[in-house]
Amino acid sequence: MPRFSVILPLYNKEPYVVRTLESVSRQTFRGFEAIIIDDGSTDNSAEVVEQYLAGLPDRRQFRMVRQEDMGVSQARNRGVELSTGEYVTFLDCDDWWEPTFLEEMDGLIRRYPQAGIYGTGYYIVKHGQRRKAPIGVDDTFSDGIIDYCNVYARTLCMPLTSDTVAMRREVFEASSGFRTGITLGEDFDLWLRIALSHPVAFLNKPLANYFQDIPSSVRAIGRLHIPQEHMLWNLDYLADEERRNESLKNLLDRLRIYNLLPYYLSHQYHGEALDELKKVDWQQQPSTVRRPYTMPLAMARFQYRAKRIGASVKKNLKRKK
């Protein structure tokens, strides 16, 4: 039995997938299997994968399974079903690992066997530049058990991502895996469910690369999702826990305020956002956070559009440089 099963959901990532696979193939820790789930790609992603795997000396560690387009959650769930490893981990096919990711993840597991889920730091790659993700732990923190909700709430930078976690197979199965009806935040939904019932171990060292320089058309973030498919509209099952868990309440309120602003300012989802924002304890929020929600709606929309235009201009200037 391999120590790790690496699950790689693939959908139209032809320009990037070889880099992802190379990062897995070059792992210093060799006790793994890698399962690529081609989720109905319409470009040449699957053919590129087959060509790359044909030249690998460790070809037997890798296999690809094709299916119709069912979405990333179903692809990851199926990958786990087909896997045999003691621990499962995930890697999106436009991101990549540092060579020691699995080796250092194995060390983290051995140091904190009581944890239910494990994570590492990571780099954000954007505009051709790489920076360490500003996760809400102190620079002096090396590794250990963290309060997931408190750490996440400090900077709203995800401490666990779909490229940086590992968990025992039994924990994944007991949590019923990824919810297939959610298209934005399906990974956060699973990590949160696990973190509320298991200790979270974290290694404060960037060992993965989260690549953001891809077309917006193939990214889940950066566009509006219908409420039925957005994780923030699908957390009612946590209502009792939210009432008695202060750190969870603080995290969810911060996520609502930050993530629901474009929905609140839109014409299409303004009403749905208002209903969800009623759950926020506004008395605990600073005035700077409340301001976009208290000014006249037309003014708030104007300021938001102006900021978007400014960000787009800045982005284009960076690309030219």
Tab-separated table of C-alpha atoms in Angstrom:
chain	number	residue	atom	x	y	z
A	1	MET	CA	0.000	0.000	0.000
A	2	PRO	CA	1.423	3.427	-0.917
A	3	ARG	CA	1.746	6.015	1.827
A	4	PHE	CA	0.054	8.714	-0.296
A	5	SER	CA	-2.540	8.768	-3.046
A	6	VAL	CA	-2.205	11.936	-5.107
A	7	ILE	CA	-5.502	12.873	-6.790
A	8	LEU	CA	-5.234	15.221	-9.777
A	9	PRO	CA	-8.538	16.518	-11.259
A	10	LEU	CA	-7.993	17.595	-14.861
A	11	TYR	CA	-10.166	19.810	-17.017
A	12	ASN	CA	-8.778	21.835	-19.950
A	13	LYS	CA	-5.320	22.464	-18.481
A	14	GLU	CA	-3.318	21.558	-21.579
A	15	PRO	CA	-0.708	24.377	-21.213
A	16	TYR	CA	0.031	23.578	-17.555
A	17	VAL	CA	-0.500	19.899	-16.828
A	18	VAL	CA	3.010	18.693	-17.720
A	19	ARG	CA	4.540	21.066	-15.173
A	20	THR	CA	2.131	19.708	-12.564
A	21	LEU	CA	2.961	16.084	-13.364
A	22	GLU	CA	6.680	16.792	-13.370
A	23	SER	CA	6.403	18.200	-9.860
A	24	VAL	CA	4.806	14.939	-8.713
A	25	SER	CA	7.263	12.738	-10.570
A	26	ARG	CA	10.205	14.597	-8.984
A	27	GLN	CA	9.090	14.073	-5.403
A	28	THR	CA	11.908	12.962	-3.122
A	29	PHE	CA	9.425	10.732	-1.258
A	30	ARG	CA	8.626	7.811	-3.554
A	31	GLY	CA	5.870	6.017	-1.634
A	32	PHE	CA	2.954	7.393	-3.641
A	33	GLU	CA	0.497	6.659	-6.417
A	34	ALA	CA	-0.915	9.375	-8.675
A	35	ILE	CA	-4.395	9.204	-10.195
A	36	ILE	CA	-5.377	11.735	-12.857
A	37	ILE	CA	-9.123	12.123	-13.393
A	38	ASP	CA	-9.755	13.718	-16.790
A	39	ASP	CA	-13.154	15.317	-16.223
A	40	GLY	CA	-14.314	15.570	-19.835
A	41	SER	CA	-11.600	17.913	-21.121
A	42	THR	CA	-12.404	19.423	-24.506
A	43	ASP	CA	-8.822	20.450	-25.333
A	44	ASN	CA	-5.803	18.147	-25.705
A	45	SER	CA	-5.158	17.780	-21.968
A	46	ALA	CA	-5.679	14.001	-21.917
A	47	GLU	CA	-3.468	13.439	-24.950
A	48	VAL	CA	-0.705	15.579	-23.434
A	49	VAL	CA	-0.900	13.524	-20.248
A	50	GLU	CA	-0.719	10.216	-22.107
A	51	GLN	CA	2.308	11.405	-24.057
A	52	TYR	CA	4.062	12.582	-20.909
A	53	LEU	CA	3.335	9.393	-18.953
A	54	ALA	CA	4.594	7.214	-21.792
A	55	GLY	CA	8.100	8.556	-21.237
A	56	LEU	CA	8.211	8.132	-17.461
A	57	PRO	CA	10.475	5.463	-15.946
A	58	ASP	CA	8.048	5.285	-12.988
A	59	ARG	CA	4.989	4.993	-15.245
A	60	ARG	CA	3.320	2.423	-12.989
A	61	GLN	CA	2.943	5.008	-10.240
A	62	PHE	CA	0.648	7.047	-12.494
A	63	ARG	CA	-2.649	6.291	-14.155
A	64	MET	CA	-5.326	8.336	-15.858
A	65	VAL	CA	-9.067	7.733	-15.822
A	66	ARG	CA	-11.453	9.544	-18.158
A	67	GLN	CA	-15.034	10.506	-17.384
A	68	GLU	CA	-17.702	12.876	-18.607
A	69	ASP	CA	-17.637	16.412	-17.230
A	70	MET	CA	-19.007	15.976	-13.696
A	71	GLY	CA	-17.221	18.826	-11.917
A	72	VAL	CA	-14.105	19.014	-9.782
A	73	SER	CA	-15.731	17.692	-6.601
A	74	GLN	CA	-16.950	14.514	-8.257
A	75	ALA	CA	-13.571	14.102	-9.971
A	76	ARG	CA	-11.725	14.300	-6.655
A	77	ASN	CA	-14.198	11.964	-4.953
A	78	ARG	CA	-13.830	9.391	-7.719
A	79	GLY	CA	-10.068	9.646	-7.534
A	80	VAL	CA	-10.176	8.778	-3.856
A	81	GLU	CA	-12.528	5.863	-4.559
A	82	LEU	CA	-10.035	4.438	-7.050
A	83	SER	CA	-6.999	4.998	-4.850
A	84	THR	CA	-5.318	2.692	-2.334
A	85	GLY	CA	-3.021	4.963	-0.316
A	86	GLU	CA	-3.052	5.357	3.453
A	87	TYR	CA	-3.309	9.150	3.074
A	88	VAL	CA	-4.975	11.139	0.303
A	89	THR	CA	-3.754	14.441	-1.058
A	90	PHE	CA	-4.773	16.613	-3.996
A	91	LEU	CA	-3.123	18.744	-6.663
A	92	ASP	CA	-4.886	20.857	-9.301
A	93	CYS	CA	-3.417	20.492	-12.781
A	94	ASP	CA	-2.274	24.097	-13.139
A	95	ASP	CA	-0.417	24.179	-9.806
A	96	TRP	CA	2.732	22.395	-8.712
A	97	TRP	CA	4.637	21.117	-5.673
A	98	GLU	CA	8.135	21.706	-4.436
A	99	PRO	CA	10.219	18.477	-4.654
A	100	THR	CA	10.038	17.776	-0.892
A	101	PHE	CA	6.275	18.272	-0.463
A	102	LEU	CA	5.408	14.618	0.227
A	103	GLU	CA	8.574	14.019	2.243
A	104	GLU	CA	7.869	16.921	4.572
A	105	MET	CA	4.177	16.073	4.727
A	106	ASP	CA	5.149	12.578	5.857
A	107	GLY	CA	7.303	14.124	8.588
A	108	LEU	CA	4.440	16.354	9.725
A	109	ILE	CA	2.137	13.343	9.967
A	110	ARG	CA	4.677	11.433	12.054
A	111	ARG	CA	5.145	14.358	14.441
A	112	TYR	CA	1.396	14.935	14.914
A	113	PRO	CA	-0.356	11.571	14.490
A	114	GLN	CA	-3.395	12.826	16.425
A	115	ALA	CA	-4.344	15.332	13.713
A	116	GLY	CA	-7.158	14.690	11.253
A	117	ILE	CA	-5.896	16.929	8.458
A	118	TYR	CA	-2.458	18.322	7.591
A	119	GLY	CA	-1.419	21.394	5.616
A	120	THR	CA	1.637	23.373	4.531
A	121	GLY	CA	2.370	26.909	3.452
A	122	TYR	CA	2.416	27.804	-0.226
A	123	TYR	CA	3.403	30.426	-2.777
A	124	ILE	CA	0.938	32.559	-4.736
A	125	VAL	CA	2.126	32.932	-8.341
A	126	LYS	CA	0.589	35.977	-9.996
A	127	HIS	CA	1.714	38.387	-12.729
A	128	GLY	CA	4.790	36.242	-13.185
A	129	GLN	CA	5.888	36.811	-9.591
A	130	ARG	CA	5.903	34.455	-6.630
A	131	ARG	CA	5.182	35.453	-3.039
A	132	LYS	CA	4.593	33.515	0.134
A	133	ALA	CA	0.900	33.311	0.983
A	134	PRO	CA	0.192	35.532	4.040
A	135	ILE	CA	-1.367	32.818	6.182
A	136	GLY	CA	-2.353	34.015	9.653
A	137	VAL	CA	0.401	32.354	11.693
A	138	ASP	CA	3.404	34.103	13.244
A	139	ASP	CA	6.699	34.030	11.373
A	140	THR	CA	8.217	32.300	14.392
A	141	PHE	CA	5.720	29.437	14.141
A	142	SER	CA	7.398	26.374	12.613
A	143	ASP	CA	4.802	23.613	12.826
A	144	GLY	CA	2.139	22.320	15.167
A	145	ILE	CA	-1.581	22.169	15.851
A	146	ILE	CA	-3.474	25.334	14.869
A	147	ASP	CA	-6.934	26.745	15.483
A	148	TYR	CA	-8.088	26.656	11.859
A	149	CYS	CA	-10.858	29.250	12.208
A	150	ASN	CA	-8.728	31.776	14.082
A	151	VAL	CA	-5.782	31.414	11.703
A	152	TYR	CA	-8.004	31.791	8.636
A	153	ALA	CA	-9.853	34.805	10.054
A	154	ARG	CA	-6.656	36.784	10.724
A	155	THR	CA	-5.755	37.426	7.077
A	156	LEU	CA	-8.516	35.616	5.123
A	157	CYS	CA	-5.739	33.737	3.351
A	158	MET	CA	-6.593	30.035	3.248
A	159	PRO	CA	-4.405	27.971	5.612
A	160	LEU	CA	-5.566	24.803	3.840
A	161	THR	CA	-5.959	24.524	0.065
A	162	SER	CA	-6.633	21.778	-2.455
A	163	ASP	CA	-2.883	21.692	-3.223
A	164	THR	CA	-1.512	21.637	0.320
A	165	VAL	CA	-3.472	19.121	2.403
A	166	ALA	CA	-3.251	15.477	3.302
A	167	MET	CA	-5.588	13.410	5.422
A	168	ARG	CA	-6.028	9.835	6.444
A	169	ARG	CA	-8.368	8.012	4.083
A	170	GLU	CA	-10.772	7.176	6.927
A	171	VAL	CA	-11.153	10.870	7.780
A	172	PHE	CA	-12.031	11.730	4.178
A	173	GLU	CA	-14.567	8.928	3.946
A	174	ALA	CA	-16.154	9.718	7.311
A	175	SER	CA	-16.622	13.317	6.109
A	176	SER	CA	-18.352	12.080	2.910
A	177	GLY	CA	-15.819	13.842	0.704
A	178	PHE	CA	-16.486	16.950	-1.379
A	179	ARG	CA	-20.088	18.108	-1.778
A	180	THR	CA	-20.801	17.886	-5.493
A	181	GLY	CA	-23.406	20.654	-5.693
A	182	ILE	CA	-20.935	23.427	-4.815
A	183	THR	CA	-18.759	25.016	-7.505
A	184	LEU	CA	-17.061	27.707	-5.390
A	185	GLY	CA	-15.533	26.883	-2.024
A	186	GLU	CA	-16.141	23.122	-2.167
A	187	ASP	CA	-12.678	22.577	-0.710
A	188	PHE	CA	-13.206	25.087	2.125
A	189	ASP	CA	-16.480	23.339	2.956
A	190	LEU	CA	-14.675	20.006	3.418
A	191	TRP	CA	-11.678	21.383	5.327
A	192	LEU	CA	-14.038	23.226	7.673
A	193	ARG	CA	-16.085	20.119	8.403
A	194	ILE	CA	-12.928	18.193	9.219
A	195	ALA	CA	-11.354	21.026	11.225
A	196	LEU	CA	-14.424	21.306	13.455
A	197	SER	CA	-14.082	17.669	14.523
A	198	HIS	CA	-10.328	16.951	14.252
A	199	PRO	CA	-7.059	18.699	15.154
A	200	VAL	CA	-5.354	20.520	12.262
A	201	ALA	CA	-1.557	20.225	11.924
A	202	PHE	CA	0.252	22.891	9.907
A	203	LEU	CA	3.806	23.231	8.583
A	204	ASN	CA	4.706	26.887	8.073
A	205	LYS	CA	6.859	26.293	5.014
A	206	PRO	CA	5.783	27.020	1.405
A	207	LEU	CA	5.845	23.704	-0.436
A	208	ALA	CA	3.249	24.285	-3.179
A	209	ASN	CA	2.652	26.881	-5.876
A	210	TYR	CA	-0.843	28.280	-6.408
A	211	PHE	CA	-0.833	29.541	-10.012
A	212	GLN	CA	-3.201	32.441	-10.732
A	213	ASP	CA	-1.953	33.561	-14.148
A	214	ILE	CA	-4.555	31.582	-16.069
A	215	PRO	CA	-7.524	32.864	-18.107
A	216	SER	CA	-10.461	33.963	-15.974
A	217	SER	CA	-12.721	31.760	-18.091
A	218	VAL	CA	-11.279	28.618	-16.492
A	219	ARG	CA	-11.056	29.926	-12.915
A	220	ALA	CA	-13.780	29.445	-10.332
A	221	ILE	CA	-12.982	32.698	-8.547
A	222	GLY	CA	-13.382	36.145	-10.075
A	223	ARG	CA	-16.949	35.633	-11.292
A	224	LEU	CA	-20.385	35.409	-9.719
A	225	HIS	CA	-21.814	31.977	-8.966
A	226	ILE	CA	-25.467	31.220	-8.429
A	227	PRO	CA	-26.159	31.094	-4.669
A	228	GLN	CA	-27.111	27.409	-4.765
A	229	GLU	CA	-23.534	26.611	-5.846
A	230	HIS	CA	-21.653	29.038	-3.560
A	231	MET	CA	-20.380	27.612	-0.279
A	232	LEU	CA	-21.439	30.652	1.775
A	233	TRP	CA	-25.096	30.064	0.896
A	234	ASN	CA	-24.787	26.386	1.836
A	235	LEU	CA	-23.596	26.426	5.436
A	236	ASP	CA	-26.958	26.253	7.228
A	237	TYR	CA	-25.957	22.842	8.568
A	238	LEU	CA	-23.460	24.730	10.766
A	239	ALA	CA	-26.047	27.093	12.271
A	240	ASP	CA	-26.018	25.505	15.739
A	241	GLU	CA	-22.225	25.244	15.746
A	242	GLU	CA	-21.930	28.875	14.656
A	243	ARG	CA	-24.075	30.039	17.573
A	244	ARG	CA	-21.874	28.372	20.180
A	245	ASN	CA	-18.443	28.572	18.509
A	246	GLU	CA	-17.063	32.110	18.665
A	247	SER	CA	-14.076	31.500	16.376
A	248	LEU	CA	-16.294	29.881	13.729
A	249	LYS	CA	-18.753	32.786	13.942
A	250	ASN	CA	-15.945	35.302	13.505
A	251	LEU	CA	-14.540	33.475	10.471
A	252	LEU	CA	-17.868	33.042	8.711
A	253	ASP	CA	-18.864	36.665	9.294
A	254	ARG	CA	-15.562	37.889	7.852
A	255	LEU	CA	-15.947	35.621	4.836
A	256	ARG	CA	-19.517	36.817	4.275
A	257	ILE	CA	-18.553	40.477	4.413
A	258	TYR	CA	-15.584	40.055	2.080
A	259	ASN	CA	-16.962	37.560	-0.431
A	260	LEU	CA	-20.561	38.710	-0.689
A	261	LEU	CA	-19.799	42.356	-1.521
A	262	PRO	CA	-19.839	41.848	-5.339
A	263	TYR	CA	-23.129	39.947	-4.984
A	264	TYR	CA	-24.587	42.703	-2.784
A	265	LEU	CA	-23.582	45.306	-5.363
A	266	SER	CA	-24.898	43.317	-8.309
A	267	HIS	CA	-28.413	43.703	-9.671
A	268	GLN	CA	-28.876	39.967	-10.133
A	269	TYR	CA	-28.068	38.703	-6.624
A	270	HIS	CA	-28.546	41.783	-4.441
A	271	GLY	CA	-31.580	40.361	-2.615
A	272	GLU	CA	-29.988	36.962	-1.960
A	273	ALA	CA	-26.873	38.664	-0.600
A	274	LEU	CA	-28.941	40.858	1.724
A	275	ASP	CA	-30.617	37.791	3.205
A	276	GLU	CA	-27.286	36.061	3.814
A	277	LEU	CA	-25.687	39.204	5.276
A	278	LYS	CA	-28.430	39.308	7.941
A	279	LYS	CA	-26.487	36.517	9.667
A	280	VAL	CA	-23.518	38.851	10.298
A	281	ASP	CA	-23.001	40.312	13.769
A	282	TRP	CA	-22.384	43.832	12.493
A	283	GLN	CA	-21.697	45.259	15.960
A	284	GLN	CA	-18.454	43.275	16.020
A	285	GLN	CA	-17.269	44.664	12.669
A	286	PRO	CA	-15.071	47.786	12.334
A	287	SER	CA	-16.462	50.833	10.572
A	288	THR	CA	-14.131	50.396	7.600
A	289	VAL	CA	-15.671	46.989	6.947
A	290	ARG	CA	-19.232	48.252	7.341
A	291	ARG	CA	-18.767	51.290	5.088
A	292	PRO	CA	-19.553	49.730	1.658
A	293	TYR	CA	-22.738	48.283	3.129
A	294	THR	CA	-23.927	51.518	4.761
A	295	MET	CA	-23.295	54.097	2.024
A	296	PRO	CA	-25.897	54.692	-0.713
A	297	LEU	CA	-25.990	51.686	-3.015
A	298	ALA	CA	-25.301	53.705	-6.167
A	299	MET	CA	-22.198	55.233	-4.599
A	300	ALA	CA	-20.968	51.851	-3.386
A	301	ARG	CA	-21.394	50.420	-6.882
A	302	PHE	CA	-19.489	53.340	-8.409
A	303	GLN	CA	-16.570	52.960	-5.982
A	304	TYR	CA	-16.425	49.228	-6.537
A	305	ARG	CA	-16.343	49.603	-10.323
A	306	ALA	CA	-13.643	52.274	-10.035
A	307	LYS	CA	-11.493	49.968	-7.936
A	308	ARG	CA	-11.991	47.141	-10.430
A	309	ILE	CA	-10.919	49.379	-13.299
A	310	GLY	CA	-7.871	50.538	-11.350
A	311	ALA	CA	-6.906	46.958	-10.560
A	312	SER	CA	-7.267	45.981	-14.219
A	313	VAL	CA	-5.024	48.853	-15.336
A	314	LYS	CA	-2.430	47.909	-12.734
A	315	LYS	CA	-2.576	44.274	-13.866
A	316	ASN	CA	-2.013	45.231	-17.514
A	317	LEU	CA	0.939	47.440	-16.592
A	318	LYS	CA	2.536	44.565	-14.691
A	319	ARG	CA	2.045	42.274	-17.669
A	320	LYS	CA	3.755	44.787	-19.994
A	321	LYS	CA	6.689	45.070	-17.611
